[in-house]
Structure formats: structure tokens, C-alpha cells
mmCIF file of C-alpha atoms in Angstrom:
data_model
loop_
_atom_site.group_PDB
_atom_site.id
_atom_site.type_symbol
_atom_site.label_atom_id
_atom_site.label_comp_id
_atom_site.label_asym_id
_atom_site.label_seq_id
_atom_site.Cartn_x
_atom_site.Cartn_y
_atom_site.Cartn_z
ATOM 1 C CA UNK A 1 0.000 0.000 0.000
ATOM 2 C CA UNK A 2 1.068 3.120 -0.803
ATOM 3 C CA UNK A 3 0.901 6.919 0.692
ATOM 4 C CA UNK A 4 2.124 10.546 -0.541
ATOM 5 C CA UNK A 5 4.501 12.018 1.493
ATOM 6 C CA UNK A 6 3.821 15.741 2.416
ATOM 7 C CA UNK A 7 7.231 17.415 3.873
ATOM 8 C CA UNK A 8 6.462 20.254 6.424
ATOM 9 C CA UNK A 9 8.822 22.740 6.795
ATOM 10 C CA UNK A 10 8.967 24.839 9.948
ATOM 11 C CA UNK A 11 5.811 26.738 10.965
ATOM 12 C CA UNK A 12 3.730 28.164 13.666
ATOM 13 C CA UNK A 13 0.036 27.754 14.715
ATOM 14 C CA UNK A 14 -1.358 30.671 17.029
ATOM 15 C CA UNK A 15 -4.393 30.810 19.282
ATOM 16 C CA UNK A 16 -6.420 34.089 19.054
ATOM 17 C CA UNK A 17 -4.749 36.034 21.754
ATOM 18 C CA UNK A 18 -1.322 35.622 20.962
ATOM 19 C CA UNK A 19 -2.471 36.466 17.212
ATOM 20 C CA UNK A 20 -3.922 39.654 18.621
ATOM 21 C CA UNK A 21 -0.382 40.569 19.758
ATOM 22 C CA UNK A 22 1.776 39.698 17.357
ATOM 23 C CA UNK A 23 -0.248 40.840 14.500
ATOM 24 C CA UNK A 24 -3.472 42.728 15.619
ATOM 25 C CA UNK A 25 -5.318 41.439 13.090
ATOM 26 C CA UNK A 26 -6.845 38.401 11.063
ATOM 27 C CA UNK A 27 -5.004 35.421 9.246
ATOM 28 C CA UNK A 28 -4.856 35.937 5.956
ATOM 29 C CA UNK A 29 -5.239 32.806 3.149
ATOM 30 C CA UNK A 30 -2.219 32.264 1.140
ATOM 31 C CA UNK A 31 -2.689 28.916 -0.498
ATOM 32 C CA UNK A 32 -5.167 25.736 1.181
ATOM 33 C CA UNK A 33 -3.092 22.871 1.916
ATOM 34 C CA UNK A 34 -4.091 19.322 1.523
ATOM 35 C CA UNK A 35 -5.727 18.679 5.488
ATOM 36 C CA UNK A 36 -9.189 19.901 5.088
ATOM 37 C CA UNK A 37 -9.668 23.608 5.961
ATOM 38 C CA UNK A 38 -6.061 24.231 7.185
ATOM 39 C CA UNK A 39 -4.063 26.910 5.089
ATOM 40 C CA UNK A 40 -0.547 28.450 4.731
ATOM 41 C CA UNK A 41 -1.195 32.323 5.497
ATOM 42 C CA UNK A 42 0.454 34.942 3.847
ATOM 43 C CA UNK A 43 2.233 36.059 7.321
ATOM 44 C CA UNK A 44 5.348 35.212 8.820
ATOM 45 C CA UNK A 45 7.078 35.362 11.674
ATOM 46 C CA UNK A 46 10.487 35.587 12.984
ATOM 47 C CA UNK A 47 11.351 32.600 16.088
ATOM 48 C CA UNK A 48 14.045 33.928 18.178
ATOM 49 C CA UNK A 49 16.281 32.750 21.418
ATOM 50 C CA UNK A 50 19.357 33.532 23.254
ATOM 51 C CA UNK A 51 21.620 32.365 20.868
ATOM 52 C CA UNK A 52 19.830 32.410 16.944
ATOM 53 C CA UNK A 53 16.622 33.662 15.833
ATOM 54 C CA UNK A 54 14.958 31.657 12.096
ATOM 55 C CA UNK A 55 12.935 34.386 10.287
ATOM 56 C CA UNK A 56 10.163 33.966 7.806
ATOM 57 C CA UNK A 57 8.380 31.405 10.052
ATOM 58 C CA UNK A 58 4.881 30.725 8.026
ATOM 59 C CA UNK A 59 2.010 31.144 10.136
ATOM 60 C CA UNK A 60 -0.394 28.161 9.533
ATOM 61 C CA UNK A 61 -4.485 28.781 9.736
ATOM 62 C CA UNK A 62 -6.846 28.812 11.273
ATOM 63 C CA UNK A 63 -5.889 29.676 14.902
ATOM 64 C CA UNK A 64 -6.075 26.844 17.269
ATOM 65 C CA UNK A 65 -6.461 26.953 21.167
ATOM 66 C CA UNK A 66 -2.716 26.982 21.761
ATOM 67 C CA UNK A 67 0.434 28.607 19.980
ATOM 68 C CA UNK A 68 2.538 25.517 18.929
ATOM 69 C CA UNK A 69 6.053 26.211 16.830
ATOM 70 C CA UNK A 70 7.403 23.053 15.015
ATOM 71 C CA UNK A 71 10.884 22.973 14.118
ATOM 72 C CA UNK A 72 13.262 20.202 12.882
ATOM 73 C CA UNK A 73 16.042 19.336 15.321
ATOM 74 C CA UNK A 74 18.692 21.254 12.614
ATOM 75 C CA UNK A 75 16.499 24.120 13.722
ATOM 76 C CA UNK A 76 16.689 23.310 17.101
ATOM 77 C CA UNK A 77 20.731 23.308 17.280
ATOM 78 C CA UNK A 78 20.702 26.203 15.425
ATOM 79 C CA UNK A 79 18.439 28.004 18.070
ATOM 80 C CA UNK A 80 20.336 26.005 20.913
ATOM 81 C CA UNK A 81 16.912 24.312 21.867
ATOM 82 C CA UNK A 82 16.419 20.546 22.922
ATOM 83 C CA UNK A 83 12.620 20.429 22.329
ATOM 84 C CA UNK A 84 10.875 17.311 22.709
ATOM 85 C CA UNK A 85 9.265 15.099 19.389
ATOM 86 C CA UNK A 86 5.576 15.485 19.921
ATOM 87 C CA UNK A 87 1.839 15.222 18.413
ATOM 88 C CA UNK A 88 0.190 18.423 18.149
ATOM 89 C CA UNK A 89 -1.090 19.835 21.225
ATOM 90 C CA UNK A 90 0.808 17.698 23.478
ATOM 91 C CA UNK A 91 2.828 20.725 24.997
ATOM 92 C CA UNK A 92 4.055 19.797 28.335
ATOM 93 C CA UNK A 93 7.530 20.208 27.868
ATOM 94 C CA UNK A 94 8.192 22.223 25.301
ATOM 95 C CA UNK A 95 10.728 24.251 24.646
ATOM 96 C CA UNK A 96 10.341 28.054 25.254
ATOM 97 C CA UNK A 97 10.824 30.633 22.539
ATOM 98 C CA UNK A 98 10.238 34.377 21.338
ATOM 99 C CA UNK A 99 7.618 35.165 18.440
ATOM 100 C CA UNK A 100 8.150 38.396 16.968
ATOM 101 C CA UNK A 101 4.808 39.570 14.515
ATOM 102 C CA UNK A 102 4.722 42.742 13.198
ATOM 103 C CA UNK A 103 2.964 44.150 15.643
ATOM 104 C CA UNK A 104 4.348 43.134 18.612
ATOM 105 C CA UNK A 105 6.185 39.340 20.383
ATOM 106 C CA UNK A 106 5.194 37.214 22.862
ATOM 107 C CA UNK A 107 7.800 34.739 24.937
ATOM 108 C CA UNK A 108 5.950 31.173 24.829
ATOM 109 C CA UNK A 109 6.363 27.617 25.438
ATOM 110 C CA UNK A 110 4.931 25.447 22.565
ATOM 111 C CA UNK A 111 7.960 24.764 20.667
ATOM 112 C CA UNK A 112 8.536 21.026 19.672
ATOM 113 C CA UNK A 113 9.741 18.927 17.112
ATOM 114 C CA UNK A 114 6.521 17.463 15.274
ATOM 115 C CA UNK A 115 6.748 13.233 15.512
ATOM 116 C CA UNK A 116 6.040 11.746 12.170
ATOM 117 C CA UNK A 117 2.327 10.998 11.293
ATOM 118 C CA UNK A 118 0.080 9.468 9.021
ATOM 119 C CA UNK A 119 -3.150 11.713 8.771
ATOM 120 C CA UNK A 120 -5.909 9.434 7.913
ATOM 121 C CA UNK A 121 -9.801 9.741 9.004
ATOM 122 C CA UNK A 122 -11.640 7.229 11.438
ATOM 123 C CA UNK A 123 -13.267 5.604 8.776
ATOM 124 C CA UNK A 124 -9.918 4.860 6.542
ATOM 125 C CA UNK A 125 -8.080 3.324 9.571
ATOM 126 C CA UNK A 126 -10.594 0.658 10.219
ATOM 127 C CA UNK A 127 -11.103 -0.028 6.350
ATOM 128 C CA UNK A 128 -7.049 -0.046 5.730
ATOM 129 C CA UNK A 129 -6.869 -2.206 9.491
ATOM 130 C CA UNK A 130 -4.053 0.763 10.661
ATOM 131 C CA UNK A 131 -2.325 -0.122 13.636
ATOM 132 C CA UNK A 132 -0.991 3.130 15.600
ATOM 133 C CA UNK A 133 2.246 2.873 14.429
ATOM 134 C CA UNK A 134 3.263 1.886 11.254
ATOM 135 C CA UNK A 135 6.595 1.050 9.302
ATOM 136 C CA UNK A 136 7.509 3.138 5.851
ATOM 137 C CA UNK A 137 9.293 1.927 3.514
ATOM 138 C CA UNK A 138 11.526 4.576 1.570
ATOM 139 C CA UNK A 139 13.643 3.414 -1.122
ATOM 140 C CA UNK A 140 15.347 5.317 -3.610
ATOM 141 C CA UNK A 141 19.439 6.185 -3.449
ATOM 142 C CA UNK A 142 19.516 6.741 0.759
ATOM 143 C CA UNK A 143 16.609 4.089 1.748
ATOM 144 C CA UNK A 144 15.659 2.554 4.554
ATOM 145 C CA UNK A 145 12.785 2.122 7.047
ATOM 146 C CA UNK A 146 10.966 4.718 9.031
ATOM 147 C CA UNK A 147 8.351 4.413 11.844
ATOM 148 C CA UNK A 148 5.599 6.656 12.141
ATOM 149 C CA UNK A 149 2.289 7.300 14.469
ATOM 150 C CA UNK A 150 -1.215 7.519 13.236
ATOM 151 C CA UNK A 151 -3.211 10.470 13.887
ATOM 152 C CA UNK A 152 -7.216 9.653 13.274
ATOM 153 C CA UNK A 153 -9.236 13.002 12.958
ATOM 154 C CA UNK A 154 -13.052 13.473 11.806
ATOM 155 C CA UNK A 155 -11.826 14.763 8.059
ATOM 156 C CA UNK A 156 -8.160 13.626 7.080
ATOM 157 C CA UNK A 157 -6.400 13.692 3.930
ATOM 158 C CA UNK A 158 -4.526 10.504 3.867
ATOM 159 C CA UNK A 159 -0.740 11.567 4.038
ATOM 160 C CA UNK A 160 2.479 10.693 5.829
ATOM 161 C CA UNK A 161 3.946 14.221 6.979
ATOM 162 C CA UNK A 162 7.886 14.337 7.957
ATOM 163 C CA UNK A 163 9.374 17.433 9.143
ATOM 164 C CA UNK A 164 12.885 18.781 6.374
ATOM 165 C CA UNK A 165 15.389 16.076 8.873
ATOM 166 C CA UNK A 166 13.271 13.220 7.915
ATOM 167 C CA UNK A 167 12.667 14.044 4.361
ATOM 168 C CA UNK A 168 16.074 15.383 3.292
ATOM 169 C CA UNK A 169 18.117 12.607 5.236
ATOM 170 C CA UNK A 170 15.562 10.385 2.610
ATOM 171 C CA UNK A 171 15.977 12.464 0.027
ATOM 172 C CA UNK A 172 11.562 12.975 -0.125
ATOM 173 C CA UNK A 173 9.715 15.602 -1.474
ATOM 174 C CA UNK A 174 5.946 16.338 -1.058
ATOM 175 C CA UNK A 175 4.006 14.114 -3.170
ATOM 176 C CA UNK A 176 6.863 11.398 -3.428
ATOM 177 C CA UNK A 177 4.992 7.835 -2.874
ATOM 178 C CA UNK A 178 6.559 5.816 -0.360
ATOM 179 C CA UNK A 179 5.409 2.335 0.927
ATOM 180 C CA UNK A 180 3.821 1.303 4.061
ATOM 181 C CA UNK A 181 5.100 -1.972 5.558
ATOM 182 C CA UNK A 182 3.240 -4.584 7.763
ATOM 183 C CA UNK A 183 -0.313 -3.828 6.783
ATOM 184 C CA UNK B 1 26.804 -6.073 16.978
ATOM 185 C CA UNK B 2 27.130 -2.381 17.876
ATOM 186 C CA UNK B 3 28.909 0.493 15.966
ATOM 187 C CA UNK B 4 29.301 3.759 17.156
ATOM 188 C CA UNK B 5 28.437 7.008 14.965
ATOM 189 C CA UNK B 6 30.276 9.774 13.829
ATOM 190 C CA UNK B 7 27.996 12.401 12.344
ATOM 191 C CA UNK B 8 29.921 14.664 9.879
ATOM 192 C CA UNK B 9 28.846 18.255 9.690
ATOM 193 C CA UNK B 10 29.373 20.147 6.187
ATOM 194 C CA UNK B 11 33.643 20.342 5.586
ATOM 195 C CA UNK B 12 35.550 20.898 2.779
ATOM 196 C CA UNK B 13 38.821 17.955 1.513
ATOM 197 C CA UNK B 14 41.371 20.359 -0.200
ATOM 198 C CA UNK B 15 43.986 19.888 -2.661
ATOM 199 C CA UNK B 16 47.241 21.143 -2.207
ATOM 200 C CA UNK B 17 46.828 23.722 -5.208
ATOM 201 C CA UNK B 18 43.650 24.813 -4.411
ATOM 202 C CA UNK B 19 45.129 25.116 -0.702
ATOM 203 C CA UNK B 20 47.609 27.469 -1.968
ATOM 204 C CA UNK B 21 45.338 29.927 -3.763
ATOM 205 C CA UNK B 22 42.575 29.946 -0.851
ATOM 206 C CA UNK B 23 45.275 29.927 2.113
ATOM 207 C CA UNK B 24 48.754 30.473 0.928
ATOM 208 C CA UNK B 25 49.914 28.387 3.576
ATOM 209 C CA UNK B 26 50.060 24.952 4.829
ATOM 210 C CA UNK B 27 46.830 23.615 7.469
ATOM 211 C CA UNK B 28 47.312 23.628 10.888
ATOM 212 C CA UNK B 29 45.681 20.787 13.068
ATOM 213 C CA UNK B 30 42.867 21.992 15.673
ATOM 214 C CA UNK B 31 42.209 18.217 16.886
ATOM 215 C CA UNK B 32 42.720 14.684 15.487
ATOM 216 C CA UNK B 33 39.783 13.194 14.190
ATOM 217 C CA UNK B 34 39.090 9.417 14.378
ATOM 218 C CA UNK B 35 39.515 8.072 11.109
ATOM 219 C CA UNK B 36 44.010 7.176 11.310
ATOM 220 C CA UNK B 37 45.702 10.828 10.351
ATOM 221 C CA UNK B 38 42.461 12.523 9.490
ATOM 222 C CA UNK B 39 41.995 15.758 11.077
ATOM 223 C CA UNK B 40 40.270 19.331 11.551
ATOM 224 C CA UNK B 41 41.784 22.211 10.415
ATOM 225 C CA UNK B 42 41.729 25.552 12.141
ATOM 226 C CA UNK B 43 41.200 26.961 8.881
ATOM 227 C CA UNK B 44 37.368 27.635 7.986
ATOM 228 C CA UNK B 45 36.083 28.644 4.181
ATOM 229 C CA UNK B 46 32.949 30.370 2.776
ATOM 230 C CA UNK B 47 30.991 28.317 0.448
ATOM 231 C CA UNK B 48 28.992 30.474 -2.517
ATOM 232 C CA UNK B 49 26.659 30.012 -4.889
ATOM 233 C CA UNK B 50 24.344 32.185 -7.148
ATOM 234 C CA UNK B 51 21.679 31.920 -4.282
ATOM 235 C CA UNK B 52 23.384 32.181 -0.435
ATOM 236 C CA UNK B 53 26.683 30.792 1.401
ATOM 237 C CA UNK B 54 27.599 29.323 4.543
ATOM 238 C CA UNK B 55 30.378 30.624 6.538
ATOM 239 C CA UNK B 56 32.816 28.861 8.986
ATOM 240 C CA UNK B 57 32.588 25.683 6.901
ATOM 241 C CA UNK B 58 36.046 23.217 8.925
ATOM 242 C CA UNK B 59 38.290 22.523 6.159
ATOM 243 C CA UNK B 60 39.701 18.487 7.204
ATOM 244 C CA UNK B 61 43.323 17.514 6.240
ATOM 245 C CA UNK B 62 45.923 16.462 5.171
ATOM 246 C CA UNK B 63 45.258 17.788 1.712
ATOM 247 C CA UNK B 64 43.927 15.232 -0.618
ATOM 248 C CA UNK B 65 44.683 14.809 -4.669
ATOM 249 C CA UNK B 66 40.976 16.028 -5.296
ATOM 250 C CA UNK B 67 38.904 19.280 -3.855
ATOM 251 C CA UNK B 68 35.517 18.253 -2.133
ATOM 252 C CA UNK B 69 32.747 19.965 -0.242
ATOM 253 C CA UNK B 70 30.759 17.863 1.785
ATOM 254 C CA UNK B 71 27.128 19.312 3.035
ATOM 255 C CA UNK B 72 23.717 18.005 3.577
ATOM 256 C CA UNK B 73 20.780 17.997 1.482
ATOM 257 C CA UNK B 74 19.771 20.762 3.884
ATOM 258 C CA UNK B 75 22.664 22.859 3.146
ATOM 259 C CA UNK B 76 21.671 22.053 -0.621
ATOM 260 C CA UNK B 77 18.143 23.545 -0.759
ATOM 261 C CA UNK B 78 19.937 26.546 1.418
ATOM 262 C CA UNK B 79 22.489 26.898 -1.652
ATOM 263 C CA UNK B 80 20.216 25.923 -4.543
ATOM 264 C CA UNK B 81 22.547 22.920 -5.671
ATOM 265 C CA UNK B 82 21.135 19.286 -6.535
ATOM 266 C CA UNK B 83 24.452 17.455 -5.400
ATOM 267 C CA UNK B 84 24.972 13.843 -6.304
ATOM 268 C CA UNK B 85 24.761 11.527 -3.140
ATOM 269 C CA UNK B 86 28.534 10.177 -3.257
ATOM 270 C CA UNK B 87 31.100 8.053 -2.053
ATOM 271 C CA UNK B 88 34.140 10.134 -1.365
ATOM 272 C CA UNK B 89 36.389 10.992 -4.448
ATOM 273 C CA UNK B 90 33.555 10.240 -7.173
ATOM 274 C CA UNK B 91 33.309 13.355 -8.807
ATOM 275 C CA UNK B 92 31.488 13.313 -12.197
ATOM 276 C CA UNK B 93 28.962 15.146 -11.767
ATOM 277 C CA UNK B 94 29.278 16.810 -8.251
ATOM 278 C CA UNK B 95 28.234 20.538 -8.342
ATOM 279 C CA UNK B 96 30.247 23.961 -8.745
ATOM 280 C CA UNK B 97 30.276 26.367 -6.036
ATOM 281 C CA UNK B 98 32.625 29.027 -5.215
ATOM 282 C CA UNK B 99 35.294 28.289 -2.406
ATOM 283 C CA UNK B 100 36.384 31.707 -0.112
ATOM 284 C CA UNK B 101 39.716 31.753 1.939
ATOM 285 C CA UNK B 102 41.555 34.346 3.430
ATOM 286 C CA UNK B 103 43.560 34.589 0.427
ATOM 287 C CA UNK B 104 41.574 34.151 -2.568
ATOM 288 C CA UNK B 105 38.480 31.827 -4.063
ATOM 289 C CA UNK B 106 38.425 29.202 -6.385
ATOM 290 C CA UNK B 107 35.138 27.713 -8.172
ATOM 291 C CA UNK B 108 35.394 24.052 -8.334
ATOM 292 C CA UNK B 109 33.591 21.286 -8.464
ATOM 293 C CA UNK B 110 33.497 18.327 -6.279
ATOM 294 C CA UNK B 111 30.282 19.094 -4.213
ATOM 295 C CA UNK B 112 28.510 16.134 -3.359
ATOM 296 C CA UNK B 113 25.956 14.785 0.033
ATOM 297 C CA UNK B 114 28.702 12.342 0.904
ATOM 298 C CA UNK B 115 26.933 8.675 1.313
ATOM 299 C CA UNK B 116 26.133 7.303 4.626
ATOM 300 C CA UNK B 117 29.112 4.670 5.232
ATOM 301 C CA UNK B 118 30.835 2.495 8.011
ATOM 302 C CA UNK B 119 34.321 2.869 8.023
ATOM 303 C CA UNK B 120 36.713 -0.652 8.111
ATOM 304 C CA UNK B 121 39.377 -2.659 7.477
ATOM 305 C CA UNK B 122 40.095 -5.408 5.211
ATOM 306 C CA UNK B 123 40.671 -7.648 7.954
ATOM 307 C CA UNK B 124 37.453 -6.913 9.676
ATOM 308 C CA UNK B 125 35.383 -6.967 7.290
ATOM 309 C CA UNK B 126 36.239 -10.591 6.221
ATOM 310 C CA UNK B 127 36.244 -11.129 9.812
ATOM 311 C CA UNK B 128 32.956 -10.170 10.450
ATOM 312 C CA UNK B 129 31.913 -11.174 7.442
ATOM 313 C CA UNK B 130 30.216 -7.472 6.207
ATOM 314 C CA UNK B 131 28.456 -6.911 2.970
ATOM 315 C CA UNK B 132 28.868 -4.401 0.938
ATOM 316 C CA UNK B 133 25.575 -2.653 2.097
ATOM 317 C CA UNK B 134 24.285 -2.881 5.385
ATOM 318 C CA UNK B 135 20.909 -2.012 7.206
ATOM 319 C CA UNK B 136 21.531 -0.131 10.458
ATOM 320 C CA UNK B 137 18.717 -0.494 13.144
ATOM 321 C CA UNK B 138 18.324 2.878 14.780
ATOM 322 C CA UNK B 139 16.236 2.897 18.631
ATOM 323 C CA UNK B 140 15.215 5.374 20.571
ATOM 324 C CA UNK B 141 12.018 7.958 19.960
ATOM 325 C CA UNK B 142 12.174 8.043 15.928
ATOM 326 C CA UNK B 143 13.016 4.690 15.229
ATOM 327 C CA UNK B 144 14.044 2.901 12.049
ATOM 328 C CA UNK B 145 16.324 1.818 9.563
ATOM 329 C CA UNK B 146 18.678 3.048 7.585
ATOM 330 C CA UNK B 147 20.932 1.273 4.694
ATOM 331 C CA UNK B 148 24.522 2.317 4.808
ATOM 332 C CA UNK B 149 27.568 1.410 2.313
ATOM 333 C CA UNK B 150 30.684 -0.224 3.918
ATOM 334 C CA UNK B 151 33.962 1.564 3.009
ATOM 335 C CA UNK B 152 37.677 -0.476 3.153
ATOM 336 C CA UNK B 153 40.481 0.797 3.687
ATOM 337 C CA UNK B 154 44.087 -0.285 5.103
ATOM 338 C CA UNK B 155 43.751 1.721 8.148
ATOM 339 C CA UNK B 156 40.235 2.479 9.696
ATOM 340 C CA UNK B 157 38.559 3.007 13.215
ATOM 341 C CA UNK B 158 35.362 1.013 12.840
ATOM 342 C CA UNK B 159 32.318 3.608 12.538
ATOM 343 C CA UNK B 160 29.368 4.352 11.003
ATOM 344 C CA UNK B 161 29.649 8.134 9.166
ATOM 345 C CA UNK B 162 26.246 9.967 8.860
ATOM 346 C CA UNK B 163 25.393 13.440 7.835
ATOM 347 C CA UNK B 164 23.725 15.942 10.147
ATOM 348 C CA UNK B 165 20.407 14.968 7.978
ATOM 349 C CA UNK B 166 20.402 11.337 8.790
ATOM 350 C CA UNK B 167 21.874 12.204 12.422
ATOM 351 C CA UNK B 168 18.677 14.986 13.131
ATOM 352 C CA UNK B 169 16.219 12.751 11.562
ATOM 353 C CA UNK B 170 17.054 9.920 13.820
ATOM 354 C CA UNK B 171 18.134 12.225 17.024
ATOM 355 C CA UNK B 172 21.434 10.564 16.313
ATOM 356 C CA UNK B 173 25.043 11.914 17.880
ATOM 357 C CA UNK B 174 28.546 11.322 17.812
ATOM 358 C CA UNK B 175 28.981 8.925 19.944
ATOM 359 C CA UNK B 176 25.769 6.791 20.129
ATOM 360 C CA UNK B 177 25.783 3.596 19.359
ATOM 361 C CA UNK B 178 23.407 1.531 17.123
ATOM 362 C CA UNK B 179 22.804 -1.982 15.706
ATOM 363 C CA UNK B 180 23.965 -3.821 12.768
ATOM 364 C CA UNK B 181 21.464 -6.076 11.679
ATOM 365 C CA UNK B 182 22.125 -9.393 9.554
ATOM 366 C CA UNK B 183 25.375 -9.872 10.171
#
């Protein structure tokens, strides 16, 4: 069985408050992406710490109920971080960082390195028989086998999404087909 | 059986001409690396292209007969190059980019992702009976596997070389130690 790889590069979702501060005003639509009703926006923001700061951060919509920024772990060194791998919304933990909007910046926790998933809806994973964790199988010139969670929602796209470490240590690019093991 | 890792950040493998222009003098050794005679330099270079650089990239000695630039896929997208995944010293085809010293620049090519690769001996490999490809299990919180060349030479300290892609994708560091599996 197969699945589409969808790489995701750094990014931040906001709740409303902090969104309030940092840019003082609504989330503009860029460009859809392919989990139902989520979108790139056309702002950015700059992630800062101690020792680095990462600008152009992409805001993703719509706001959530908590600020969560995802970063690779070549982000984190750069930043001097040590954030933990997580699922979204799982933020006890995290690592601590500025967001600078616009408008104003907020100091947060919420910072994490995003685990590996499989989006797929309720309905797919008992159809497919999807256990929580799955193998990948990645071939190509640097293969090899990668574990991933499954993350069930309501309305789900069916996609395996890898932060830029997984996918450029596999040489993957969103939309690349890769295999899934064991099913 | 266990190997240890070495992850290898972005560096640069001179030749003794191309030493000359960039330096004008010989390298001097900032520490001993473990592969027998290898080591860092003190001496640092700029890496260029059409689209960014990357400062402070370690330049490794003793000088080789060929000039090559080591970096991630990472570094790639960063620099807007589509290296070759390589062993070292297989050139055809590696990508130009513009060297900076302290003395002058040269634009070579010779940039390649180097390939993941255990370093050993001919004795132990035939003693441990190695392939020439081998799949590494990798533990810990993003598990997997990964499958790696095996690289001869005369001298060698037995190790398994990744770049900072594979290392970050796997939460791998120097150091760590991982599984070869059937062997």
C-alpha cells in the first residue's frame, strides 16, 4: 500500500490572543493545503532565542487553542533548543521561545519537534486495518525504514507528513509515494 | 553487533593547489579526528553560490589529490545545488560552487551529500563477514532503519559516518551507538 509524502517545513500555529499581539489582526489565506480547511497564510514570523533567531516562520491557519512552533532538530541546534518530538497539542515540555509579529512578540512555550504521522480519518483506519504505528518503507538512493504514528481526525487527507530532517536525510519531497510496511 | 556514529557536519577535503590559492599556507591541526591521520583544520572557508553561502565551513586535512565539499541535502536547498549523493572521491557530476579563503576563491567542483558509510578494514570486514551494504537499526524515539555502504580501507577506526540529515532525523550523535542487523 502506498501513501504521498507531504514534507512540512517549519511553521507556527497561534491561538487568538497571541495572534492579537503579534499581528493585531486576522489570518490571511495564502494557499489551502491538503488537510481539510487548514491553510498556509500569507504572514510570517520571525522565532528567536538567546543564541539564533529563524525568520520567515509561516504562520499556519486557522488559529487553534494553543500557539505551537514546530521545528526540525537542525532548527533546534541552530536556536540552541532541545525540544521534545511530539503530536500536536501535546505541549508539556516544550521548549520556550520568542515570536516576533509585526505588531508586537510574545515569549511562549509550545515549541517542539513534530513526531512523524500518518493523517488518515476514522473511517480509513478501520477499512485499511491501521495499527498506531506503522513502518515506511523509503527506497530510492539513501533508503531505509521509518516508523511513524497515526493520527485519526473526523476529516483527514490521507498523508504521511515528515518534518525537512526526515525528508532530506531520505531524500523525499511532497508528493513522493513511499510504501507502508506490515499492513 | 554495535557500531558507534560519527555524524559529519558540512567540511571541505582540499587539494594542495587549491590550498595554496585559498590559504597560501600549509593547514594547521585543531584536533585529530578518528579516522588514522584525518583531522580538523583551524582553517574555515565560505561556500557560494548564485543563491546564499555558509560561513565557517572546517576545512579536514591532510590535503587530498581532489577538492571536495561535503554538506547536507539541507545545506543544498539553502544553496540551490542538486548534489549527487557520493562516495568520497567520485566526482562526475558533483556541483560547482565558489570556495572563499583568506587569500583568494576558487570555483570548483566536487560538491557532493557524501553517502552514509561504516568505516573498516580489510581484515574486519572478512572477519565479520560485512556486505557491501548494510541495514543499520536505529532505537530510541524516531526509530528505524537506515541502509549504509561499507567503506575499506588499510587503516580504519570502525564507525558508522552519517550526515547531520540522517543524524537529526534519527536524534542521532557522535557517539551513540546503534545496531547492525544481519550480520
Amino acid at each position: 500500500m502506498k501513501i504521498k509524502v507531504g514534507v512540512s517545513n517549519r511553521h507556527v500555529h497561534l491561538k487568538q490572543s497571541d495572534l492579537d499581539i503579534l499581528f493585531g489582526k486576522n489570518l490571511t489565506i495564502k494557499k489551502m493545503i491538503t488537510q481539510p480547511g487548514q491553510f498556509a497564510c500569507n504572514e510570517t514570523v520571525t522565532i528567536k532565542t538567546n543564541k539564533s533567531e529563524i525568520n520567515n516562520v509561516r504562520v499556519l491557519g486557522p488559529t487553534r487553542n494553543y500557539t505551537q512552533i514546530e521545528i526540525s532538530k537542525t532548527d533546534a541546534y541552530k536556536l540552541g533548543l532541545n525540544p521534545p518530538v511530539r503530536t500536536s497539542g501535546d505541549l508539556d515540555g516544550s521548549e520556550v521561545v520568542t515570536i516576533i509579529g509585526p505588531k508586537g512578540s510574545i515569549e511562549t512555550n509550545g515549541c517542539i519537534i513534530a513526531d512523524r504521522h500518518i493523517h488518515v480519518t476514522y473511517e480509513d483506519k478501520e477499512k485499511y486495518n491501521l495499527p498506531d504505528k506503522i513502518l515506511i518503507k523509503v527506497g530510492g538512493i539513501k533508503p531505509g525504514i521509518i516508523e511513524t504514528n497515526v493520527k485519526v481526525s473526523k476529516e483527514a487527507y490521507f498523508e504521511l507528513h515528515l518534518d525537512t530532517d526526515d525528508a532530506n536525510a531520505f531524500l523525499l519531497k511532497t508528493g513522493d509515494e513511499v510504501e507502508i510496511l506490515d499492513v
